[in-house]
Amino acid sequence: MGAIRNGQKETSPVIAPISTDSALLPLLTRIADALDRLAPPPPAPIDFQAADAFVWHAEGDRLSPVPEVSKVDIGLLQGVQRQRDILLENTRRFAQGLPANNALLWGARGMGKSSLVKSVHAAVNEAAGAAPGHGPLALVEIHREDIPSLPRLLAAVRDSGRRFVLFCDDLSFTNDDAHYKSLKAVLEGGVEGRPANVVFYATSNRRHLMPRDMIDNERSTAINPSEAVEEKVSLSDRFGLWLGFHNCDQDTYFAMVDGYAAALGLTLPSEELHARAVEWAVTRGNRSGRVAWQFIQDIAGQDTTGQHLKPGA
């Protein structure tokens, strides 16, 4: 009913019903259809048993299964025995449901940081004897540029029923990069915290994940230099394990070469193999596990006759 004001009855405005026969209806229908086509499809359900390794794609929040991981047998990794033993034990405990630490593998290029992560994951699953896709651990690689999507990834795997090693290779941050704050909050300081079924492993050439000039610049320009630097370098404190990798000496380099040569079945005399390995390292400017592997690949590729390959290699 209308209200009475100043002796006169006011009536409410009458809204005419929209006719379904209106000429606008076809246009509105086309607009609605167009909007439906523009809207992103809902993310597909994730099959966590599709593989033992996945790659996370922030666009679309997808986990792509990786049927065959590119890895080196853990027994072939030379010069990093201490780092191998520590990371392997930490990963075994995590696979068993025991407390485990996030790990930062930092140091010299080509010394097996990322290879060790993948080899340790494979070794733990192989020891369990589980079928593919049913190992105790799933490895999930996340690219550095997708770090801001980490909360969504954690939400996706939190109640999955599997345990996950999240792996970011070559992690570092530049002067104008604020992604480190997202990672720091997720690793420890967020409200929800890191799920009990997730551990985070990262490799980096930098111990504090920041370029040295970035830290020095904070010391020289900040109002409170100590607090500014602490804000930057405290990210690495979120990793309970710091595993350093350093340039190898010649004996370790030869051990790497010999191990890879044996794995590929090469039978070159040791003196000749080492002499050529030294020459190869000089042309590359350093000695490392990566350089040793590239050298052996080159030798094996040159031996088209097979005279220096063991039968069946």
PDB file of C-alpha atoms in Angstrom:
ATOM      1  CA  MET A   1       0.000   0.000   0.000  1.00  0.00           C
ATOM      2  CA  GLY A   2       1.099   3.565  -0.567  1.00  0.00           C
ATOM      3  CA  ALA A   3       2.024   5.871   2.317  1.00  0.00           C
ATOM      4  CA  ILE A   4      -0.176   8.862   3.293  1.00  0.00           C
ATOM      5  CA  ARG A   5       1.752  12.128   3.348  1.00  0.00           C
ATOM      6  CA  ASN A   6       0.253  15.656   3.670  1.00  0.00           C
ATOM      7  CA  GLY A   7      -3.210  14.199   3.403  1.00  0.00           C
ATOM      8  CA  GLN A   8      -2.493  12.566   0.091  1.00  0.00           C
ATOM      9  CA  LYS A   9      -1.857   8.947  -0.602  1.00  0.00           C
ATOM     10  CA  GLU A  10       1.408   8.177  -2.336  1.00  0.00           C
ATOM     11  CA  THR A  11       1.522   5.152  -4.535  1.00  0.00           C
ATOM     12  CA  SER A  12       4.594   2.996  -5.110  1.00  0.00           C
ATOM     13  CA  PRO A  13       5.978   3.060  -8.625  1.00  0.00           C
ATOM     14  CA  VAL A  14       4.831   0.192 -10.753  1.00  0.00           C
ATOM     15  CA  ILE A  15       7.600  -1.775 -12.473  1.00  0.00           C
ATOM     16  CA  ALA A  16       6.436  -3.324 -15.670  1.00  0.00           C
ATOM     17  CA  PRO A  17       7.384  -6.984 -16.042  1.00  0.00           C
ATOM     18  CA  ILE A  18       9.960  -7.784 -18.680  1.00  0.00           C
ATOM     19  CA  SER A  19       8.332  -9.554 -21.533  1.00  0.00           C
ATOM     20  CA  THR A  20       9.992 -12.754 -22.608  1.00  0.00           C
ATOM     21  CA  ASP A  21       8.911 -11.822 -26.103  1.00  0.00           C
ATOM     22  CA  SER A  22      11.015  -8.699 -25.973  1.00  0.00           C
ATOM     23  CA  ALA A  23      13.243  -8.065 -28.935  1.00  0.00           C
ATOM     24  CA  LEU A  24      16.139  -7.751 -26.471  1.00  0.00           C
ATOM     25  CA  LEU A  25      15.968 -11.381 -25.412  1.00  0.00           C
ATOM     26  CA  PRO A  26      17.927 -12.825 -28.366  1.00  0.00           C
ATOM     27  CA  LEU A  27      20.597 -10.148 -27.874  1.00  0.00           C
ATOM     28  CA  LEU A  28      20.862 -10.862 -24.146  1.00  0.00           C
ATOM     29  CA  THR A  29      21.134 -14.565 -24.874  1.00  0.00           C
ATOM     30  CA  ARG A  30      23.994 -13.980 -27.311  1.00  0.00           C
ATOM     31  CA  ILE A  31      25.794 -11.787 -24.767  1.00  0.00           C
ATOM     32  CA  ALA A  32      25.426 -14.466 -22.087  1.00  0.00           C
ATOM     33  CA  ASP A  33      26.759 -17.117 -24.464  1.00  0.00           C
ATOM     34  CA  ALA A  34      29.736 -14.924 -25.360  1.00  0.00           C
ATOM     35  CA  LEU A  35      30.557 -14.367 -21.690  1.00  0.00           C
ATOM     36  CA  ASP A  36      30.389 -18.113 -21.065  1.00  0.00           C
ATOM     37  CA  ARG A  37      32.900 -18.681 -23.858  1.00  0.00           C
ATOM     38  CA  LEU A  38      35.246 -16.034 -22.441  1.00  0.00           C
ATOM     39  CA  ALA A  39      35.130 -17.431 -18.920  1.00  0.00           C
ATOM     40  CA  PRO A  40      37.957 -19.881 -18.162  1.00  0.00           C
ATOM     41  CA  PRO A  41      36.837 -23.484 -17.800  1.00  0.00           C
ATOM     42  CA  PRO A  42      36.876 -24.893 -14.278  1.00  0.00           C
ATOM     43  CA  PRO A  43      40.159 -26.661 -13.464  1.00  0.00           C
ATOM     44  CA  ALA A  44      40.089 -30.351 -14.285  1.00  0.00           C
ATOM     45  CA  PRO A  45      40.292 -32.758 -11.351  1.00  0.00           C
ATOM     46  CA  ILE A  46      43.886 -33.705 -10.546  1.00  0.00           C
ATOM     47  CA  ASP A  47      44.833 -37.364 -10.741  1.00  0.00           C
ATOM     48  CA  PHE A  48      47.553 -37.598  -8.106  1.00  0.00           C
ATOM     49  CA  GLN A  49      48.245 -41.221  -9.071  1.00  0.00           C
ATOM     50  CA  ALA A  50      48.969 -40.368 -12.709  1.00  0.00           C
ATOM     51  CA  ALA A  51      52.725 -40.264 -12.052  1.00  0.00           C
ATOM     52  CA  ASP A  52      55.364 -39.825  -9.379  1.00  0.00           C
ATOM     53  CA  ALA A  53      56.403 -36.434 -10.766  1.00  0.00           C
ATOM     54  CA  PHE A  54      54.466 -33.394 -11.944  1.00  0.00           C
ATOM     55  CA  VAL A  55      55.018 -29.870 -13.260  1.00  0.00           C
ATOM     56  CA  TRP A  56      52.839 -27.113 -11.820  1.00  0.00           C
ATOM     57  CA  HIS A  57      51.302 -24.619 -14.278  1.00  0.00           C
ATOM     58  CA  ALA A  58      50.018 -21.526 -12.487  1.00  0.00           C
ATOM     59  CA  GLU A  59      47.858 -20.567 -15.450  1.00  0.00           C
ATOM     60  CA  GLY A  60      44.896 -22.856 -15.046  1.00  0.00           C
ATOM     61  CA  ASP A  61      46.190 -24.329 -11.772  1.00  0.00           C
ATOM     62  CA  ARG A  62      47.223 -27.568 -13.496  1.00  0.00           C
ATOM     63  CA  LEU A  63      49.554 -30.369 -12.479  1.00  0.00           C
ATOM     64  CA  SER A  64      50.959 -32.046 -15.589  1.00  0.00           C
ATOM     65  CA  PRO A  65      52.217 -35.598 -14.961  1.00  0.00           C
ATOM     66  CA  VAL A  66      55.795 -36.423 -16.000  1.00  0.00           C
ATOM     67  CA  PRO A  67      55.946 -40.153 -16.836  1.00  0.00           C
ATOM     68  CA  GLU A  68      59.763 -40.300 -17.052  1.00  0.00           C
ATOM     69  CA  VAL A  69      61.957 -37.916 -15.043  1.00  0.00           C
ATOM     70  CA  SER A  70      65.352 -36.983 -16.515  1.00  0.00           C
ATOM     71  CA  LYS A  71      67.716 -38.033 -13.740  1.00  0.00           C
ATOM     72  CA  VAL A  72      71.121 -39.484 -12.924  1.00  0.00           C
ATOM     73  CA  ASP A  73      71.506 -42.610 -10.822  1.00  0.00           C
ATOM     74  CA  ILE A  74      72.303 -41.524  -7.292  1.00  0.00           C
ATOM     75  CA  GLY A  75      75.376 -43.770  -7.226  1.00  0.00           C
ATOM     76  CA  LEU A  76      76.964 -41.765 -10.054  1.00  0.00           C
ATOM     77  CA  LEU A  77      76.982 -38.470  -8.145  1.00  0.00           C
ATOM     78  CA  GLN A  78      80.590 -37.889  -7.085  1.00  0.00           C
ATOM     79  CA  GLY A  79      82.044 -35.229  -4.800  1.00  0.00           C
ATOM     80  CA  VAL A  80      78.737 -34.589  -3.027  1.00  0.00           C
ATOM     81  CA  GLN A  81      78.547 -37.613  -0.743  1.00  0.00           C
ATOM     82  CA  ARG A  82      77.904 -35.581   2.408  1.00  0.00           C
ATOM     83  CA  GLN A  83      75.151 -33.529   0.769  1.00  0.00           C
ATOM     84  CA  ARG A  84      73.664 -36.710  -0.703  1.00  0.00           C
ATOM     85  CA  ASP A  85      73.526 -38.492   2.646  1.00  0.00           C
ATOM     86  CA  ILE A  86      71.924 -35.540   4.464  1.00  0.00           C
ATOM     87  CA  LEU A  87      69.271 -34.911   1.817  1.00  0.00           C
ATOM     88  CA  LEU A  88      68.532 -38.614   1.413  1.00  0.00           C
ATOM     89  CA  GLU A  89      67.989 -39.060   5.161  1.00  0.00           C
ATOM     90  CA  ASN A  90      65.773 -35.959   5.351  1.00  0.00           C
ATOM     91  CA  THR A  91      63.697 -37.209   2.418  1.00  0.00           C
ATOM     92  CA  ARG A  92      63.386 -40.725   3.827  1.00  0.00           C
ATOM     93  CA  ARG A  93      62.076 -39.339   7.115  1.00  0.00           C
ATOM     94  CA  PHE A  94      59.573 -37.186   5.271  1.00  0.00           C
ATOM     95  CA  ALA A  95      58.376 -40.179   3.218  1.00  0.00           C
ATOM     96  CA  GLN A  96      57.794 -42.069   6.476  1.00  0.00           C
ATOM     97  CA  GLY A  97      55.613 -39.290   7.865  1.00  0.00           C
ATOM     98  CA  LEU A  98      58.280 -37.998  10.249  1.00  0.00           C
ATOM     99  CA  PRO A  99      59.259 -34.329  10.647  1.00  0.00           C
ATOM    100  CA  ALA A 100      61.574 -33.055   7.901  1.00  0.00           C
ATOM    101  CA  ASN A 101      63.127 -29.755   6.877  1.00  0.00           C
ATOM    102  CA  ASN A 102      62.874 -27.592   3.801  1.00  0.00           C
ATOM    103  CA  ALA A 103      66.222 -27.713   1.994  1.00  0.00           C
ATOM    104  CA  LEU A 104      68.244 -25.124   0.090  1.00  0.00           C
ATOM    105  CA  LEU A 105      70.960 -26.546  -2.169  1.00  0.00           C
ATOM    106  CA  TRP A 106      73.224 -23.645  -3.074  1.00  0.00           C
ATOM    107  CA  GLY A 107      76.599 -23.114  -4.680  1.00  0.00           C
ATOM    108  CA  ALA A 108      78.652 -23.739  -7.791  1.00  0.00           C
ATOM    109  CA  ARG A 109      77.006 -24.323 -11.145  1.00  0.00           C
ATOM    110  CA  GLY A 110      77.001 -27.818 -12.587  1.00  0.00           C
ATOM    111  CA  MET A 111      77.856 -29.621  -9.350  1.00  0.00           C
ATOM    112  CA  GLY A 112      74.684 -31.703  -9.198  1.00  0.00           C
ATOM    113  CA  LYS A 113      72.230 -29.677  -7.109  1.00  0.00           C
ATOM    114  CA  SER A 114      69.115 -30.348  -9.177  1.00  0.00           C
ATOM    115  CA  SER A 115      70.366 -33.827 -10.130  1.00  0.00           C
ATOM    116  CA  LEU A 116      70.623 -34.697  -6.445  1.00  0.00           C
ATOM    117  CA  VAL A 117      67.030 -33.648  -5.721  1.00  0.00           C
ATOM    118  CA  LYS A 118      65.681 -35.791  -8.558  1.00  0.00           C
ATOM    119  CA  SER A 119      67.947 -38.731  -7.737  1.00  0.00           C
ATOM    120  CA  VAL A 120      67.015 -38.703  -4.040  1.00  0.00           C
ATOM    121  CA  HIS A 121      63.309 -38.637  -4.909  1.00  0.00           C
ATOM    122  CA  ALA A 122      63.768 -41.595  -7.262  1.00  0.00           C
ATOM    123  CA  ALA A 123      65.876 -43.537  -4.739  1.00  0.00           C
ATOM    124  CA  VAL A 124      63.276 -43.192  -1.973  1.00  0.00           C
ATOM    125  CA  ASN A 125      60.463 -44.341  -4.251  1.00  0.00           C
ATOM    126  CA  GLU A 126      62.499 -47.231  -5.660  1.00  0.00           C
ATOM    127  CA  ALA A 127      63.343 -48.413  -2.148  1.00  0.00           C
ATOM    128  CA  ALA A 128      59.623 -48.568  -1.384  1.00  0.00           C
ATOM    129  CA  GLY A 129      59.078 -50.890  -4.365  1.00  0.00           C
ATOM    130  CA  ALA A 130      55.796 -49.206  -5.275  1.00  0.00           C
ATOM    131  CA  ALA A 131      54.291 -49.148  -8.750  1.00  0.00           C
ATOM    132  CA  PRO A 132      54.597 -45.902 -10.760  1.00  0.00           C
ATOM    133  CA  GLY A 133      52.134 -43.342  -9.455  1.00  0.00           C
ATOM    134  CA  HIS A 134      51.941 -45.052  -6.072  1.00  0.00           C
ATOM    135  CA  GLY A 135      55.343 -44.212  -4.615  1.00  0.00           C
ATOM    136  CA  PRO A 136      55.434 -42.621  -1.173  1.00  0.00           C
ATOM    137  CA  LEU A 137      56.612 -39.321  -2.660  1.00  0.00           C
ATOM    138  CA  ALA A 138      55.508 -37.184  -5.584  1.00  0.00           C
ATOM    139  CA  LEU A 139      57.922 -34.589  -6.963  1.00  0.00           C
ATOM    140  CA  VAL A 140      56.312 -31.327  -8.123  1.00  0.00           C
ATOM    141  CA  GLU A 141      58.421 -28.799 -10.016  1.00  0.00           C
ATOM    142  CA  ILE A 142      57.338 -25.168  -9.736  1.00  0.00           C
ATOM    143  CA  HIS A 143      59.005 -22.495 -11.859  1.00  0.00           C
ATOM    144  CA  ARG A 144      60.413 -19.413 -10.172  1.00  0.00           C
ATOM    145  CA  GLU A 145      58.002 -17.081 -11.919  1.00  0.00           C
ATOM    146  CA  ASP A 146      55.085 -19.101 -10.524  1.00  0.00           C
ATOM    147  CA  ILE A 147      56.115 -18.647  -6.875  1.00  0.00           C
ATOM    148  CA  PRO A 148      53.171 -16.267  -6.188  1.00  0.00           C
ATOM    149  CA  SER A 149      50.814 -19.175  -6.987  1.00  0.00           C
ATOM    150  CA  LEU A 150      52.298 -21.352  -4.216  1.00  0.00           C
ATOM    151  CA  PRO A 151      49.280 -20.904  -1.902  1.00  0.00           C
ATOM    152  CA  ARG A 152      47.017 -22.312  -4.625  1.00  0.00           C
ATOM    153  CA  LEU A 153      49.364 -25.249  -5.196  1.00  0.00           C
ATOM    154  CA  LEU A 154      49.441 -26.013  -1.473  1.00  0.00           C
ATOM    155  CA  ALA A 155      45.649 -25.880  -1.351  1.00  0.00           C
ATOM    156  CA  ALA A 156      45.491 -28.349  -4.253  1.00  0.00           C
ATOM    157  CA  VAL A 157      47.759 -30.944  -2.628  1.00  0.00           C
ATOM    158  CA  ARG A 158      46.880 -30.443   1.053  1.00  0.00           C
ATOM    159  CA  ASP A 159      44.196 -33.153   1.207  1.00  0.00           C
ATOM    160  CA  SER A 160      45.417 -35.338  -1.665  1.00  0.00           C
ATOM    161  CA  GLY A 161      46.529 -38.334   0.384  1.00  0.00           C
ATOM    162  CA  ARG A 162      50.108 -38.196  -0.999  1.00  0.00           C
ATOM    163  CA  ARG A 163      53.300 -36.601   0.253  1.00  0.00           C
ATOM    164  CA  PHE A 164      54.968 -34.014  -1.981  1.00  0.00           C
ATOM    165  CA  VAL A 165      58.442 -32.626  -2.506  1.00  0.00           C
ATOM    166  CA  LEU A 166      57.926 -29.210  -4.100  1.00  0.00           C
ATOM    167  CA  PHE A 167      61.018 -28.381  -6.141  1.00  0.00           C
ATOM    168  CA  CYS A 168      62.114 -25.015  -7.539  1.00  0.00           C
ATOM    169  CA  ASP A 169      65.297 -25.093  -9.613  1.00  0.00           C
ATOM    170  CA  ASP A 170      67.607 -22.072  -9.899  1.00  0.00           C
ATOM    171  CA  LEU A 171      65.686 -19.966  -7.395  1.00  0.00           C
ATOM    172  CA  SER A 172      66.824 -16.356  -6.993  1.00  0.00           C
ATOM    173  CA  PHE A 173      65.353 -12.881  -6.761  1.00  0.00           C
ATOM    174  CA  THR A 174      66.301  -9.573  -8.355  1.00  0.00           C
ATOM    175  CA  ASN A 175      66.324  -6.049  -6.955  1.00  0.00           C
ATOM    176  CA  ASP A 176      62.736  -5.225  -7.881  1.00  0.00           C
ATOM    177  CA  ASP A 177      61.327  -8.705  -7.229  1.00  0.00           C
ATOM    178  CA  ALA A 178      58.866  -9.025  -4.329  1.00  0.00           C
ATOM    179  CA  HIS A 179      58.100 -12.713  -4.936  1.00  0.00           C
ATOM    180  CA  TYR A 180      60.428 -13.621  -2.071  1.00  0.00           C
ATOM    181  CA  LYS A 181      57.810 -12.312   0.366  1.00  0.00           C
ATOM    182  CA  SER A 182      55.261 -14.788  -0.991  1.00  0.00           C
ATOM    183  CA  LEU A 183      57.707 -17.653  -0.591  1.00  0.00           C
ATOM    184  CA  LYS A 184      58.726 -16.597   2.911  1.00  0.00           C
ATOM    185  CA  ALA A 185      55.114 -16.470   4.084  1.00  0.00           C
ATOM    186  CA  VAL A 186      54.299 -19.858   2.591  1.00  0.00           C
ATOM    187  CA  LEU A 187      57.377 -21.633   3.938  1.00  0.00           C
ATOM    188  CA  GLU A 188      56.694 -20.761   7.526  1.00  0.00           C
ATOM    189  CA  GLY A 189      54.949 -17.531   8.382  1.00  0.00           C
ATOM    190  CA  GLY A 190      51.475 -17.894   6.844  1.00  0.00           C
ATOM    191  CA  VAL A 191      48.291 -18.376   8.840  1.00  0.00           C
ATOM    192  CA  GLU A 192      47.732 -21.915   7.565  1.00  0.00           C
ATOM    193  CA  GLY A 193      51.413 -22.763   7.426  1.00  0.00           C
ATOM    194  CA  ARG A 194      53.027 -25.423   5.287  1.00  0.00           C
ATOM    195  CA  PRO A 195      50.886 -28.584   5.044  1.00  0.00           C
ATOM    196  CA  ALA A 196      52.295 -31.607   6.854  1.00  0.00           C
ATOM    197  CA  ASN A 197      52.408 -33.527   3.557  1.00  0.00           C
ATOM    198  CA  VAL A 198      54.645 -30.973   1.812  1.00  0.00           C
ATOM    199  CA  VAL A 199      58.354 -30.173   1.962  1.00  0.00           C
ATOM    200  CA  PHE A 200      60.084 -27.544  -0.201  1.00  0.00           C
ATOM    201  CA  TYR A 201      63.471 -28.082  -1.895  1.00  0.00           C
ATOM    202  CA  ALA A 202      65.168 -25.324  -3.893  1.00  0.00           C
ATOM    203  CA  THR A 203      68.469 -24.936  -5.722  1.00  0.00           C
ATOM    204  CA  SER A 204      70.279 -21.649  -6.202  1.00  0.00           C
ATOM    205  CA  ASN A 205      73.696 -20.282  -7.086  1.00  0.00           C
ATOM    206  CA  ARG A 206      73.245 -17.828  -4.184  1.00  0.00           C
ATOM    207  CA  ARG A 207      73.273 -18.751  -0.531  1.00  0.00           C
ATOM    208  CA  HIS A 208      70.848 -15.970   0.418  1.00  0.00           C
ATOM    209  CA  LEU A 209      68.873 -16.144  -2.864  1.00  0.00           C
ATOM    210  CA  MET A 210      69.632 -12.444  -3.464  1.00  0.00           C
ATOM    211  CA  PRO A 211      72.419 -10.887  -5.545  1.00  0.00           C
ATOM    212  CA  ARG A 212      75.230  -9.476  -3.417  1.00  0.00           C
ATOM    213  CA  ASP A 213      74.786  -5.967  -4.862  1.00  0.00           C
ATOM    214  CA  MET A 214      71.133  -6.033  -3.766  1.00  0.00           C
ATOM    215  CA  ILE A 215      72.132  -6.715  -0.154  1.00  0.00           C
ATOM    216  CA  ASP A 216      74.953  -4.126  -0.276  1.00  0.00           C
ATOM    217  CA  ASN A 217      72.571  -1.540  -1.724  1.00  0.00           C
ATOM    218  CA  GLU A 218      70.179  -2.058   1.178  1.00  0.00           C
ATOM    219  CA  ARG A 219      73.031  -1.470   3.632  1.00  0.00           C
ATOM    220  CA  SER A 220      73.973   1.826   1.989  1.00  0.00           C
ATOM    221  CA  THR A 221      70.529   3.340   1.295  1.00  0.00           C
ATOM    222  CA  ALA A 222      68.095   2.060   3.923  1.00  0.00           C
ATOM    223  CA  ILE A 223      67.106   4.185   6.922  1.00  0.00           C
ATOM    224  CA  ASN A 224      67.759   1.181   9.127  1.00  0.00           C
ATOM    225  CA  PRO A 225      70.310  -0.899   7.187  1.00  0.00           C
ATOM    226  CA  SER A 226      70.396  -3.873   9.554  1.00  0.00           C
ATOM    227  CA  GLU A 227      66.615  -4.336   9.445  1.00  0.00           C
ATOM    228  CA  ALA A 228      66.488  -3.906   5.658  1.00  0.00           C
ATOM    229  CA  VAL A 229      69.178  -6.521   5.088  1.00  0.00           C
ATOM    230  CA  GLU A 230      67.590  -8.869   7.618  1.00  0.00           C
ATOM    231  CA  GLU A 231      64.304  -8.664   5.696  1.00  0.00           C
ATOM    232  CA  LYS A 232      66.039  -9.785   2.516  1.00  0.00           C
ATOM    233  CA  VAL A 233      68.329 -12.534   3.800  1.00  0.00           C
ATOM    234  CA  SER A 234      65.872 -14.037   6.295  1.00  0.00           C
ATOM    235  CA  LEU A 235      64.238 -15.961   3.455  1.00  0.00           C
ATOM    236  CA  SER A 236      67.085 -18.470   3.458  1.00  0.00           C
ATOM    237  CA  ASP A 237      66.493 -18.984   7.197  1.00  0.00           C
ATOM    238  CA  ARG A 238      63.183 -20.640   6.286  1.00  0.00           C
ATOM    239  CA  PHE A 239      65.209 -23.585   4.981  1.00  0.00           C
ATOM    240  CA  GLY A 240      66.251 -25.882   7.812  1.00  0.00           C
ATOM    241  CA  LEU A 241      68.923 -27.504   5.633  1.00  0.00           C
ATOM    242  CA  TRP A 242      71.608 -25.505   3.847  1.00  0.00           C
ATOM    243  CA  LEU A 243      73.675 -27.763   1.605  1.00  0.00           C
ATOM    244  CA  GLY A 244      76.658 -26.086  -0.057  1.00  0.00           C
ATOM    245  CA  PHE A 245      78.127 -27.249  -3.388  1.00  0.00           C
ATOM    246  CA  HIS A 246      81.624 -26.117  -4.344  1.00  0.00           C
ATOM    247  CA  ASN A 247      83.889 -26.388  -7.375  1.00  0.00           C
ATOM    248  CA  CYS A 248      85.566 -29.775  -7.560  1.00  0.00           C
ATOM    249  CA  ASP A 249      89.260 -30.578  -7.686  1.00  0.00           C
ATOM    250  CA  GLN A 250      90.844 -32.640 -10.451  1.00  0.00           C
ATOM    251  CA  ASP A 251      90.678 -35.967  -8.603  1.00  0.00           C
ATOM    252  CA  THR A 252      86.930 -35.553  -8.049  1.00  0.00           C
ATOM    253  CA  TYR A 253      86.517 -34.553 -11.689  1.00  0.00           C
ATOM    254  CA  PHE A 254      88.309 -37.725 -12.787  1.00  0.00           C
ATOM    255  CA  ALA A 255      86.080 -39.793 -10.473  1.00  0.00           C
ATOM    256  CA  MET A 256      83.034 -38.254 -12.164  1.00  0.00           C
ATOM    257  CA  VAL A 257      84.440 -39.006 -15.615  1.00  0.00           C
ATOM    258  CA  ASP A 258      85.272 -42.605 -14.649  1.00  0.00           C
ATOM    259  CA  GLY A 259      81.824 -43.185 -13.174  1.00  0.00           C
ATOM    260  CA  TYR A 260      79.993 -41.869 -16.219  1.00  0.00           C
ATOM    261  CA  ALA A 261      82.308 -43.784 -18.568  1.00  0.00           C
ATOM    262  CA  ALA A 262      81.589 -47.036 -16.731  1.00  0.00           C
ATOM    263  CA  ALA A 263      77.842 -46.359 -16.788  1.00  0.00           C
ATOM    264  CA  LEU A 264      77.931 -45.909 -20.570  1.00  0.00           C
ATOM    265  CA  GLY A 265      80.223 -48.886 -21.073  1.00  0.00           C
ATOM    266  CA  LEU A 266      83.231 -46.954 -22.391  1.00  0.00           C
ATOM    267  CA  THR A 267      86.486 -48.919 -22.310  1.00  0.00           C
ATOM    268  CA  LEU A 268      89.055 -46.247 -23.214  1.00  0.00           C
ATOM    269  CA  PRO A 269      92.339 -46.574 -21.305  1.00  0.00           C
ATOM    270  CA  SER A 270      92.239 -44.472 -18.150  1.00  0.00           C
ATOM    271  CA  GLU A 271      95.261 -42.351 -19.116  1.00  0.00           C
ATOM    272  CA  GLU A 272      93.754 -41.411 -22.473  1.00  0.00           C
ATOM    273  CA  LEU A 273      90.325 -40.768 -20.961  1.00  0.00           C
ATOM    274  CA  HIS A 274      91.746 -38.469 -18.285  1.00  0.00           C
ATOM    275  CA  ALA A 275      93.964 -36.570 -20.726  1.00  0.00           C
ATOM    276  CA  ARG A 276      91.031 -35.869 -22.998  1.00  0.00           C
ATOM    277  CA  ALA A 277      88.871 -34.964 -19.989  1.00  0.00           C
ATOM    278  CA  VAL A 278      91.414 -32.341 -18.907  1.00  0.00           C
ATOM    279  CA  GLU A 279      91.485 -30.878 -22.407  1.00  0.00           C
ATOM    280  CA  TRP A 280      87.680 -30.735 -22.444  1.00  0.00           C
ATOM    281  CA  ALA A 281      87.553 -29.002 -19.050  1.00  0.00           C
ATOM    282  CA  VAL A 282      90.093 -26.395 -20.193  1.00  0.00           C
ATOM    283  CA  THR A 283      87.947 -25.516 -23.199  1.00  0.00           C
ATOM    284  CA  ARG A 284      84.908 -25.155 -20.920  1.00  0.00           C
ATOM    285  CA  GLY A 285      86.720 -23.072 -18.338  1.00  0.00           C
ATOM    286  CA  ASN A 286      85.878 -25.187 -15.283  1.00  0.00           C
ATOM    287  CA  ARG A 287      85.506 -28.667 -13.830  1.00  0.00           C
ATOM    288  CA  SER A 288      82.114 -29.904 -12.668  1.00  0.00           C
ATOM    289  CA  GLY A 289      79.782 -32.855 -12.829  1.00  0.00           C
ATOM    290  CA  ARG A 290      77.960 -31.257 -15.734  1.00  0.00           C
ATOM    291  CA  VAL A 291      81.206 -30.768 -17.676  1.00  0.00           C
ATOM    292  CA  ALA A 292      82.199 -34.390 -16.964  1.00  0.00           C
ATOM    293  CA  TRP A 293      78.842 -35.670 -18.251  1.00  0.00           C
ATOM    294  CA  GLN A 294      79.020 -33.524 -21.393  1.00  0.00           C
ATOM    295  CA  PHE A 295      82.540 -34.804 -22.054  1.00  0.00           C
ATOM    296  CA  ILE A 296      81.463 -38.453 -21.749  1.00  0.00           C
ATOM    297  CA  GLN A 297      78.465 -37.809 -24.000  1.00  0.00           C
ATOM    298  CA  ASP A 298      80.822 -36.362 -26.596  1.00  0.00           C
ATOM    299  CA  ILE A 299      83.209 -39.331 -26.359  1.00  0.00           C
ATOM    300  CA  ALA A 300      80.382 -41.850 -26.634  1.00  0.00           C
ATOM    301  CA  GLY A 301      78.915 -39.984 -29.602  1.00  0.00           C
ATOM    302  CA  GLN A 302      82.234 -39.939 -31.460  1.00  0.00           C
ATOM    303  CA  ASP A 303      82.740 -43.694 -31.033  1.00  0.00           C
ATOM    304  CA  THR A 304      80.550 -44.693 -33.970  1.00  0.00           C
ATOM    305  CA  THR A 305      82.447 -47.961 -34.390  1.00  0.00           C
ATOM    306  CA  GLY A 306      81.556 -49.150 -30.904  1.00  0.00           C
ATOM    307  CA  GLN A 307      85.130 -50.350 -30.343  1.00  0.00           C
ATOM    308  CA  HIS A 308      85.325 -48.568 -26.980  1.00  0.00           C
ATOM    309  CA  LEU A 309      81.857 -49.603 -25.819  1.00  0.00           C
ATOM    310  CA  LYS A 310      81.179 -52.698 -23.761  1.00  0.00           C
ATOM    311  CA  PRO A 311      78.770 -55.191 -25.357  1.00  0.00           C
ATOM    312  CA  GLY A 312      75.200 -54.234 -24.604  1.00  0.00           C
ATOM    313  CA  ALA A 313      76.086 -50.668 -23.602  1.00  0.00           C
TER     314      ALA A 313
END
